[in-house]
Short mmCIF file of C-alpha atoms and ligand atoms in Angstrom, two decimals:
data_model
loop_
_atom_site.label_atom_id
_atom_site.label_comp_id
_atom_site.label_asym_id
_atom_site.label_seq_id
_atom_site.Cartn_x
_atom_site.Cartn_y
_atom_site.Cartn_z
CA UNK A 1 -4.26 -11.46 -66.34
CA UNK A 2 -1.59 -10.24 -68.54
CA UNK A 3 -3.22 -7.35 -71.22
CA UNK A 4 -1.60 -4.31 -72.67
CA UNK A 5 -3.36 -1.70 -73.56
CA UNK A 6 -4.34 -3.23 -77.10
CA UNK A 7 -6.41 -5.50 -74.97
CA UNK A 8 -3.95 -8.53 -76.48
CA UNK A 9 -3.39 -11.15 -73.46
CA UNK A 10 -0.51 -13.16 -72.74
CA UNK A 11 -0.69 -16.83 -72.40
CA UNK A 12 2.96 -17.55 -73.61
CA UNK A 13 6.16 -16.91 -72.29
CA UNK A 14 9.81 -17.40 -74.09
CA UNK A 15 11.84 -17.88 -71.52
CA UNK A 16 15.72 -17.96 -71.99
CA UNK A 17 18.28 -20.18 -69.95
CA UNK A 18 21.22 -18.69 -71.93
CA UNK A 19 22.36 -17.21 -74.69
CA UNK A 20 25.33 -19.64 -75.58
CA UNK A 21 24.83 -21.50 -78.65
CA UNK A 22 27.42 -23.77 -80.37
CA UNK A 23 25.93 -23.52 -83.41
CA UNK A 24 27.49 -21.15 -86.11
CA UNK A 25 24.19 -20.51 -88.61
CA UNK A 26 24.76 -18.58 -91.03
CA UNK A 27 21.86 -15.95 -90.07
CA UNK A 28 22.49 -15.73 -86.34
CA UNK A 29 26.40 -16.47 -84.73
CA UNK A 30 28.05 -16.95 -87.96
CA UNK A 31 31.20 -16.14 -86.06
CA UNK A 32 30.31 -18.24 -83.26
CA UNK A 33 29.40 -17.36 -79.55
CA UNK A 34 31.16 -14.40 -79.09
CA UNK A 35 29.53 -13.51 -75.50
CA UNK A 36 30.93 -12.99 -72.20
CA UNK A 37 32.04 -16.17 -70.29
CA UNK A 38 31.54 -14.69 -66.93
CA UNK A 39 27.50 -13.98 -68.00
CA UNK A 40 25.78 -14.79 -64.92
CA UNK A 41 22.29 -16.74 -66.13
CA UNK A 42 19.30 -16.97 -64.21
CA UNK A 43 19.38 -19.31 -61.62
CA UNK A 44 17.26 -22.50 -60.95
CA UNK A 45 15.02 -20.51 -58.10
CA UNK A 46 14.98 -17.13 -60.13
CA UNK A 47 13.57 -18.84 -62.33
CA UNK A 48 10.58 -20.60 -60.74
CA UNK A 49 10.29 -17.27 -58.59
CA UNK A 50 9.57 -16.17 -62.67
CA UNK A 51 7.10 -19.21 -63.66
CA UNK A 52 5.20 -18.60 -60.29
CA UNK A 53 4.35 -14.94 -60.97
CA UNK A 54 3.94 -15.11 -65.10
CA UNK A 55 1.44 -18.55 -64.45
CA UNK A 56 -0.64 -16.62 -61.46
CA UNK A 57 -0.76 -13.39 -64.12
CA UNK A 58 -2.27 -16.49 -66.93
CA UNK A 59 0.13 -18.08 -68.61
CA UNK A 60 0.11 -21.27 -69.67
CA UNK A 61 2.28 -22.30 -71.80
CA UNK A 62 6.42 -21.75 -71.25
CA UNK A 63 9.30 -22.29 -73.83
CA UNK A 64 12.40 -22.90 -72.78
CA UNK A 65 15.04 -21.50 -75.63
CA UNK A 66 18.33 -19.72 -76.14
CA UNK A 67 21.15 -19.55 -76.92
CA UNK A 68 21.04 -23.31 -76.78
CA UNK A 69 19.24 -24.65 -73.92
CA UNK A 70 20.55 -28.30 -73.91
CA UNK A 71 23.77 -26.75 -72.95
CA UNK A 72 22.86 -26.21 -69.39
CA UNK A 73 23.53 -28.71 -67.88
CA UNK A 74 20.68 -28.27 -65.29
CA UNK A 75 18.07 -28.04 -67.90
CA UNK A 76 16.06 -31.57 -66.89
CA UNK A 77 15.46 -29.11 -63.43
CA UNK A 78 14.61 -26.43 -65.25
CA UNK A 79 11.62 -28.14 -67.41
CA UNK A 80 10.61 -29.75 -64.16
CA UNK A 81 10.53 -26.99 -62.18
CA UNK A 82 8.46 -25.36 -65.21
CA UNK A 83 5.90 -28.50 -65.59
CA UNK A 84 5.38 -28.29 -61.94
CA UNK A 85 4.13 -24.47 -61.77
CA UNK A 86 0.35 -24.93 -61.39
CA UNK A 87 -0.96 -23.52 -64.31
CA UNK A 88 1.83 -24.38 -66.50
CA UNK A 89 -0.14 -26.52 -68.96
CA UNK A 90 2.44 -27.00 -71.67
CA UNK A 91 6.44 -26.88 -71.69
CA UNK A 92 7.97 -26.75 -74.69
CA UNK A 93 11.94 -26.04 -76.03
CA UNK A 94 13.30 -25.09 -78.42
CA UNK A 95 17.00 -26.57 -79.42
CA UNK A 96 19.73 -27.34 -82.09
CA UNK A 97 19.24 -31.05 -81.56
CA UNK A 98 22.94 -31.33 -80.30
CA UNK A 99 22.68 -34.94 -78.46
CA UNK A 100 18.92 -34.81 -78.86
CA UNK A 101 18.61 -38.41 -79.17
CA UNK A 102 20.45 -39.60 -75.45
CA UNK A 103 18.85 -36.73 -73.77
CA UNK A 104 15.54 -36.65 -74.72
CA UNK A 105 14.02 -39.48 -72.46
CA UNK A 106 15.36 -37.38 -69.33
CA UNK A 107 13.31 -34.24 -70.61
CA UNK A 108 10.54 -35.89 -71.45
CA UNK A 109 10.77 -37.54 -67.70
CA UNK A 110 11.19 -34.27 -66.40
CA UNK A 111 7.90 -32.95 -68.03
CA UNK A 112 8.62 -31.34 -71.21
CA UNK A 113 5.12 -31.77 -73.61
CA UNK A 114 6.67 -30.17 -76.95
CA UNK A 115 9.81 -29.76 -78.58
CA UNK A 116 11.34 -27.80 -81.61
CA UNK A 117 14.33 -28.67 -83.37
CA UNK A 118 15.51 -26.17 -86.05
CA UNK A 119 16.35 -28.06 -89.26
CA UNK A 120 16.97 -25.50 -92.14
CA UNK A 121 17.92 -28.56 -94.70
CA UNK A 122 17.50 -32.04 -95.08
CA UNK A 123 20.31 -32.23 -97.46
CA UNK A 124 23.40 -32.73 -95.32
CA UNK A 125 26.11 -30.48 -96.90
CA UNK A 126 23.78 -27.77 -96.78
CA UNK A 127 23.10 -28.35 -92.93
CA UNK A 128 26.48 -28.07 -92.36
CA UNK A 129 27.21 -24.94 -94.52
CA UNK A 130 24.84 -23.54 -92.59
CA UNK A 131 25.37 -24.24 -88.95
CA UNK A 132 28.65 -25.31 -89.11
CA UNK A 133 28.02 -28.82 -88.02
CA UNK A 134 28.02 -31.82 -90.25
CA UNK A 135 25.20 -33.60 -87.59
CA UNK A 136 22.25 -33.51 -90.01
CA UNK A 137 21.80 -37.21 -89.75
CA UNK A 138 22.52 -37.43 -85.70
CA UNK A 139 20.13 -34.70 -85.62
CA UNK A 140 17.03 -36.64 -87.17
CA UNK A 141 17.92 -39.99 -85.38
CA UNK A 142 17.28 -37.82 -82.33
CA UNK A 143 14.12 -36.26 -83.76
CA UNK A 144 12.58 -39.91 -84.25
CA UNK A 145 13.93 -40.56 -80.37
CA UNK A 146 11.56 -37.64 -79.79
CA UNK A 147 8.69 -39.26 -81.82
CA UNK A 148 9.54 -42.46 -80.15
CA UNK A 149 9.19 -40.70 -76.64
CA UNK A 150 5.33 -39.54 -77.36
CA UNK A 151 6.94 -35.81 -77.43
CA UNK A 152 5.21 -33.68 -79.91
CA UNK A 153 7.77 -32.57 -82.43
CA UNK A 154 7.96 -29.49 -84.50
CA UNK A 155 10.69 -28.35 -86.93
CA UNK A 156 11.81 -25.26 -87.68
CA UNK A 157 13.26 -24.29 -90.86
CA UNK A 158 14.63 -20.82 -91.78
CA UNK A 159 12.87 -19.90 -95.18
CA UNK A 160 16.01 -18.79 -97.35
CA UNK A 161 16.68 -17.73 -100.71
CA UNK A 162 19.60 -19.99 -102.30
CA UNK A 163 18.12 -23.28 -100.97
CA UNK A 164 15.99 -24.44 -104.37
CA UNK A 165 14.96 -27.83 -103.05
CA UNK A 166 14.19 -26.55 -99.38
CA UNK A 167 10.48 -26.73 -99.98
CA UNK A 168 9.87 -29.63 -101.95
CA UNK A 169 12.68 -32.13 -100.14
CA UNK A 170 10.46 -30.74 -96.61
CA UNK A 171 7.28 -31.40 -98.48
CA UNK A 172 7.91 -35.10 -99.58
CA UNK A 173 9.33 -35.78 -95.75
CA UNK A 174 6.49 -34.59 -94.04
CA UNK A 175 4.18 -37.14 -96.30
CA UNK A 176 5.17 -40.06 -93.95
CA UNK A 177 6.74 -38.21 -90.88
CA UNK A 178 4.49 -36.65 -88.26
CA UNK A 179 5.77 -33.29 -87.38
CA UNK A 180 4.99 -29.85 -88.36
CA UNK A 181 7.45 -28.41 -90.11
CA UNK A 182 7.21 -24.59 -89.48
CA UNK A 183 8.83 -22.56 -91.98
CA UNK A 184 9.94 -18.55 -90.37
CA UNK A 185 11.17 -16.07 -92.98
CA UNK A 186 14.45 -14.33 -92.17
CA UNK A 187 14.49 -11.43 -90.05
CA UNK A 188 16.60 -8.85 -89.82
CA UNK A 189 19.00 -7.89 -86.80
CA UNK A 190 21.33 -5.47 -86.01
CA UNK A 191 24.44 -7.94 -86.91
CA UNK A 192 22.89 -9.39 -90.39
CA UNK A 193 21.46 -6.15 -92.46
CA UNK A 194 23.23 -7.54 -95.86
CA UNK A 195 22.08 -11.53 -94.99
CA UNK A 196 18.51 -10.38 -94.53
CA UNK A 197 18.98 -8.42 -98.01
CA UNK A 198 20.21 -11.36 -99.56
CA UNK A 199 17.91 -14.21 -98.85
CA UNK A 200 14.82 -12.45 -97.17
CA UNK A 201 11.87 -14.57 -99.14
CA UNK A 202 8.10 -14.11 -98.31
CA UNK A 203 6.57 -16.62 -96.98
CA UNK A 204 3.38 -15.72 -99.11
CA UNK A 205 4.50 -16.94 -101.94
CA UNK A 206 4.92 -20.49 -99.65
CA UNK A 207 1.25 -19.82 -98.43
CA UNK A 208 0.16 -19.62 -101.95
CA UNK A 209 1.61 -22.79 -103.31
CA UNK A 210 0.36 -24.55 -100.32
CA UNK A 211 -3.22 -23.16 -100.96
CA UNK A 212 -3.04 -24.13 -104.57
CA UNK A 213 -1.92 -27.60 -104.20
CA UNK A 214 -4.68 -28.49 -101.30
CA UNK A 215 -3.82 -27.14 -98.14
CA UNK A 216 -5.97 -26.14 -95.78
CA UNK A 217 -5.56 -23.70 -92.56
CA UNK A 218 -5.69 -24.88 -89.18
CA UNK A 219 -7.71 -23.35 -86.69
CA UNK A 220 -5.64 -20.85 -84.04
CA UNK A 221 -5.57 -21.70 -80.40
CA UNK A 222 -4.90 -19.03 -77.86
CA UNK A 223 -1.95 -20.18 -76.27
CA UNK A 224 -0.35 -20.99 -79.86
CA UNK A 225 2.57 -19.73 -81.47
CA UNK A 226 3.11 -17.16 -84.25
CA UNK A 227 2.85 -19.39 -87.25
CA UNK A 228 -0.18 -19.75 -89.63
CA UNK A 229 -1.21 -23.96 -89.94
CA UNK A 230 -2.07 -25.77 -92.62
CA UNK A 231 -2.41 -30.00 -93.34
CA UNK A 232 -3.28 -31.33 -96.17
CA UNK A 233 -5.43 -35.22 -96.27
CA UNK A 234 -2.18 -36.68 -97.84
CA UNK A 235 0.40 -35.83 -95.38
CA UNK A 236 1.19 -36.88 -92.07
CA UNK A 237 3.17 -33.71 -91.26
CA UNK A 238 1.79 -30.23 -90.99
CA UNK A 239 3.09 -26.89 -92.57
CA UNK A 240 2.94 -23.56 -90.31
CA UNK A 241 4.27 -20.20 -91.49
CA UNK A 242 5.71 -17.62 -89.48
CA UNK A 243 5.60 -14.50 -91.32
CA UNK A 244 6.65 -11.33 -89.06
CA UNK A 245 6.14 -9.25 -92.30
CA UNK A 246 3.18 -10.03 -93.31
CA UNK A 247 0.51 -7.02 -91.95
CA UNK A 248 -1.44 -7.69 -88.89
CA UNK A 249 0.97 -10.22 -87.70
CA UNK A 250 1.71 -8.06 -84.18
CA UNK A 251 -1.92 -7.85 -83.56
CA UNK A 252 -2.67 -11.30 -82.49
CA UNK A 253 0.82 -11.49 -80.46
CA UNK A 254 0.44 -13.67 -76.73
CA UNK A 255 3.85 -13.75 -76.12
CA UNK A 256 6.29 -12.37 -73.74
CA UNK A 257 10.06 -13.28 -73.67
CA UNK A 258 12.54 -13.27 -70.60
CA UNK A 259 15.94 -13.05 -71.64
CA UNK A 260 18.93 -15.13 -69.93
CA UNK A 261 19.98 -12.15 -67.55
CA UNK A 262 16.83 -11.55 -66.01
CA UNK A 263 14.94 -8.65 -68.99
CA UNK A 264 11.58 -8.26 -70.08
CA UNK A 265 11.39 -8.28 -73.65
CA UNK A 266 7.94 -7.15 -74.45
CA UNK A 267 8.69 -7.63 -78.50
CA UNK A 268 11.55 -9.09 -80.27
CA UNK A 269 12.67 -6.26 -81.73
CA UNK A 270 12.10 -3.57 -78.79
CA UNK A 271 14.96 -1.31 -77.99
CA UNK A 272 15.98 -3.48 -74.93
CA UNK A 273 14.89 -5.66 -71.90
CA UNK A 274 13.48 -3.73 -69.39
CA UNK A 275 15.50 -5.74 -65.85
CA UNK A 276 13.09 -7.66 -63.87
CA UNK A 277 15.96 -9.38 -62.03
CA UNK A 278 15.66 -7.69 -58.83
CA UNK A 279 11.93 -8.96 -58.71
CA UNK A 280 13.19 -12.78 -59.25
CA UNK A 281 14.85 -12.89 -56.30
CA UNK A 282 12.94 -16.10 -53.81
CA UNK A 283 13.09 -13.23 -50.79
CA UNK A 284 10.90 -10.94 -52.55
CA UNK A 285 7.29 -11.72 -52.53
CA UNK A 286 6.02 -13.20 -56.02
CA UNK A 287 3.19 -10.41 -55.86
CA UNK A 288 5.55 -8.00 -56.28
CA UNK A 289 7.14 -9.45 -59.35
CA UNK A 290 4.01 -9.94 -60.41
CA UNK A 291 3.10 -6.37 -59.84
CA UNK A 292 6.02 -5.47 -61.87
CA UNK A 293 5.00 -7.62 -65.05
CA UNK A 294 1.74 -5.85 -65.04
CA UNK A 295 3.27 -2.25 -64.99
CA UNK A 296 5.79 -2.93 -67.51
CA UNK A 297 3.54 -4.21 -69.74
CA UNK A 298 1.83 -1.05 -70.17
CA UNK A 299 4.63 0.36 -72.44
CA UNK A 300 4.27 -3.03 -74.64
CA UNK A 301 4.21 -0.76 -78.75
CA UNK A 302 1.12 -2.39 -81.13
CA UNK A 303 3.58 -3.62 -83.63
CA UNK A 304 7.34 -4.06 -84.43
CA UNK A 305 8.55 -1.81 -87.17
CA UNK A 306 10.98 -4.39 -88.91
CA UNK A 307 9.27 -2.56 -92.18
CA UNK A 308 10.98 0.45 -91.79
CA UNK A 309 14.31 -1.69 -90.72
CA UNK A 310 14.45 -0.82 -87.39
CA UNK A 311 15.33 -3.98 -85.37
CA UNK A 312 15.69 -2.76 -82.06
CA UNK A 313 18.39 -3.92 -79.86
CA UNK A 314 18.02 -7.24 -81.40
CA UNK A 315 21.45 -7.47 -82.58
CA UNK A 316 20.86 -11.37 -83.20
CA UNK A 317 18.18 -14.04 -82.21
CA UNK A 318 20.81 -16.11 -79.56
CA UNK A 319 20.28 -13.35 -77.35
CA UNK A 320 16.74 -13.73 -76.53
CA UNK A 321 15.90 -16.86 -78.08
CA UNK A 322 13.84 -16.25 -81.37
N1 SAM B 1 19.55 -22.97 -80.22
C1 SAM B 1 18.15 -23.19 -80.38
C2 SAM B 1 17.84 -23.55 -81.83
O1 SAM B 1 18.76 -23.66 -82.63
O2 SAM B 1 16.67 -23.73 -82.14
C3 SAM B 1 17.25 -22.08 -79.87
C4 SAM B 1 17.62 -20.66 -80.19
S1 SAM B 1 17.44 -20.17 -81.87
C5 SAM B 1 17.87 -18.46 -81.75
C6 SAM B 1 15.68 -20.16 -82.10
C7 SAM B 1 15.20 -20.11 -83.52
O3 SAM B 1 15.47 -18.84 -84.07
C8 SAM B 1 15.84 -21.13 -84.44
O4 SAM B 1 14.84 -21.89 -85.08
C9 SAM B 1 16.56 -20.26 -85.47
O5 SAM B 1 16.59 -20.86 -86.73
C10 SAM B 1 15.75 -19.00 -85.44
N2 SAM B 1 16.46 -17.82 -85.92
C11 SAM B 1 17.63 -17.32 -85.48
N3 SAM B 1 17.95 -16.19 -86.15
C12 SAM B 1 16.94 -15.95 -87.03
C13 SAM B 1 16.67 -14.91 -87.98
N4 SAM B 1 17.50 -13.88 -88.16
N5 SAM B 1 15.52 -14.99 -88.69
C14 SAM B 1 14.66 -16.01 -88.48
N6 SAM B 1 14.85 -17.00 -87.60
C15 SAM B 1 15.99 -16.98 -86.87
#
C-alpha cells in the first residue's frame, strides 16, 4: 500500500500523457504551448509498466490528463491499457473537449468510466476570451455525446473574479443537466503571480451561498477527488468545490501525479518531479518500480505552502496536469 509518513494512502494517480495543450486560457498557456517539440513522452509500455506497479501498491482509480490528452493520438490505447490493469477500478480524463463529441464513443469503447471537461463559461464570448477558442457550443454538443455514451461527466470551471454571471448561469444549467459542475479556485504558479492576484476568489464564499440556499454535502469516498460535494433536491447536477486554500485541505490528499516525462510529483506544488523513468522501463522488474514508489514517497511534505506563495516548480498546470 501506498502511505507516507502522515499515514495518508494513495488510491489515485494523475497520470500525464503530455504536456501539449492547444488551448491558450488565460490562467495557464496564455501564450500558447511554448514547450519543446522534441519532448519525448512516455511511451505506451512505460506506461502500463507504471499502472502495473501504482495498482499492485493500491490504486484504483487513474486519470489520464495533460497538457491535453486527446491530442495523442494513441490515447484510445492508453485508457485501455489503463482499464485493463487489474485493480484499476475507474479511468477517468481530463480534457479541453477539442473534438469531444466524434471521439468519445472510441474512449468510452476503450474503457474510460469518467470524464472531465473544463468549461470556465457558458457564455460563448467569454469562453473564447478565455481559451482562445470560440468552440463553446462544439464543446457542449460533445459533453451531451458523453451523457449520451453512459460516461459520467464532470465539469470543471475555474472560479474567477470578473465573471459576474459564472455562478448563477452554472447554477440554472445544472437544474436540468446531470453533471457535477466542480468549481477550483485559481492557483498560483510560477508564470501567473499578478493573474492569481487579480481574480483569486474563495471558494467559501461559493460554499456559503450554496449552504444558504439548500445545499447539502455529499459524503467523501476514498478514492475521490479533492473537491467538497454538494446536491440540492431541485437539481439534477451536483456542485463540488476544490479549495486548495482552504486549511486542512492537504490532509485528506490520495493522490499522486506522474508527469509526461516519466517524474513523481508527490504534490502539485513540490519543488520538482523526482525521475522514475528508469524504473518504467518493461525490462526492469515491476517490483522494483514499485520499490521505488514506496521509497520516494517517504519525502511526500504534510501540506503545500501556496499560503506563503511558494508554488514550487509549478511554473503552470499544463505541465503536470492540474
Ligand atoms: N487540457 C485539459 C483540460 O483543459 O482540462 C487537462 C489539463 S488542465 C491543466 C487541467 C485542469 O487544470 C483544467 O480544468 C484547468 O482549468 C485547470 N487549471 C489550469 N491552471 C489552473 C490554475 N492556475 N488554477 C486552477 N486551475 C487550473
Amino acid at each position: 500500500m501506498l502511505e507516507d509518513a502522515m499515514g495518508r494512502r494513495f488510491y489515485y494517480l494523475r497520470l500525464s500523457v503530455t504536456d501539449v495543450c492547444n488551448f491558450r486560457c488565460t490562467y495557464c498557456l496564455p501564450d500558447g504551448y511554448q514547450g519543446k517539440p522534441d519532448q519525448s513522452f512516455l511511451t505506451l509500455p512505460e506506461i502500463r509498466q507504471t499502472l502495473t506497479a501504482f495498482a499492485a501498491l493500491g490504486t484504483e482509480k487513474v486519470r489520464i490528463t495533460g497538457g491535453e490528452p486527446g491530442l495523442r493520438r494513441d490515447l484510445p490505447e492508453i485508457i485501455s491499457a489503463a482499464a485493463q490493469t487489474p485493480g484499476i477500478r475507474t479511468v477517468a480524463l481530463t480534457t479541453n473537449g477539442y473534438r469531444l463529441a466524434e471521439r468519445i464513443a472510441r474512449w468510452r469503447q476503450a474503457g474510460l468510466n469518467q470524464l472531465n471537461v473544463s468549461i470556465d463559461s457558458l457564455n460563448p464570448a467569454e469562453f473564447h476570451s478565455i481559451t482562445g477558442h470560440n468552440r463553446l457550443p462544439e464543446i457542449l454538443r460533445g459533453l451531451e455525446a458523453a451523457l449520451a455514451e453512459g460516461v459520467s461527466v464532470k465539469v470543471n470551471a475555474v472560479l474567477m473574479r470578473g465573471l459576474p454571471d459564472q455562478l448563477a448561469s452554472f447554477l440554472d444549467w445544472l437544474k436540468t443537466t446531470p453533471v457535477t459542475l466542480r468549481f477550483i479556485e485559481v492557483m498560483e504558479t510560477g508564470d501567473h503571480p499578478a493573474f492569481f492576484r487579480e481574480h483569486h476568489i474563495s471558494g467559501q464564499t461559493v460554499k456559503q451561498q450554496l449552504l444558504a440556499a439548500g445545499w447539502q454535502a455529499v459524503q467523501r469516498r476514498r478514492d475521490a477527488g479533492p473537491a467538497e460535494e454538494f446536491w440540492h433536491p431541485d437539481y439534477q447536477g451536483r456542485i463540488g468545490l476544490i479549495m486548495p486554500y482552504s486549511q486542512d485541505f492537504c490532509s485528506s490528499c490520495n493522490r499522486l501525479r506522474i508527469s509526461s516525462t516519466g517524474k513523481l510529483h508527490l504534490c502539485l506544488f513540490s519543488d520538482g518531479g523526482l525521475d522514475v523513468r528508469p524504473w518504467m522501463q518493461p525490462h526492469v522488474a515491476t517490483t522494483e518500480l514499485q520499490d521505488k514508489l514506496t521509497a520516494l514517497l517517504r519525502h511526500k511534505a504534510p501540506s503545500h505552502l501556496l499560503h506563503e506563495g511558494q508554488t514550487g516548480g509549478t511554473q503552470n498546470l499544463s505541465i503536470i496536469g492540474g
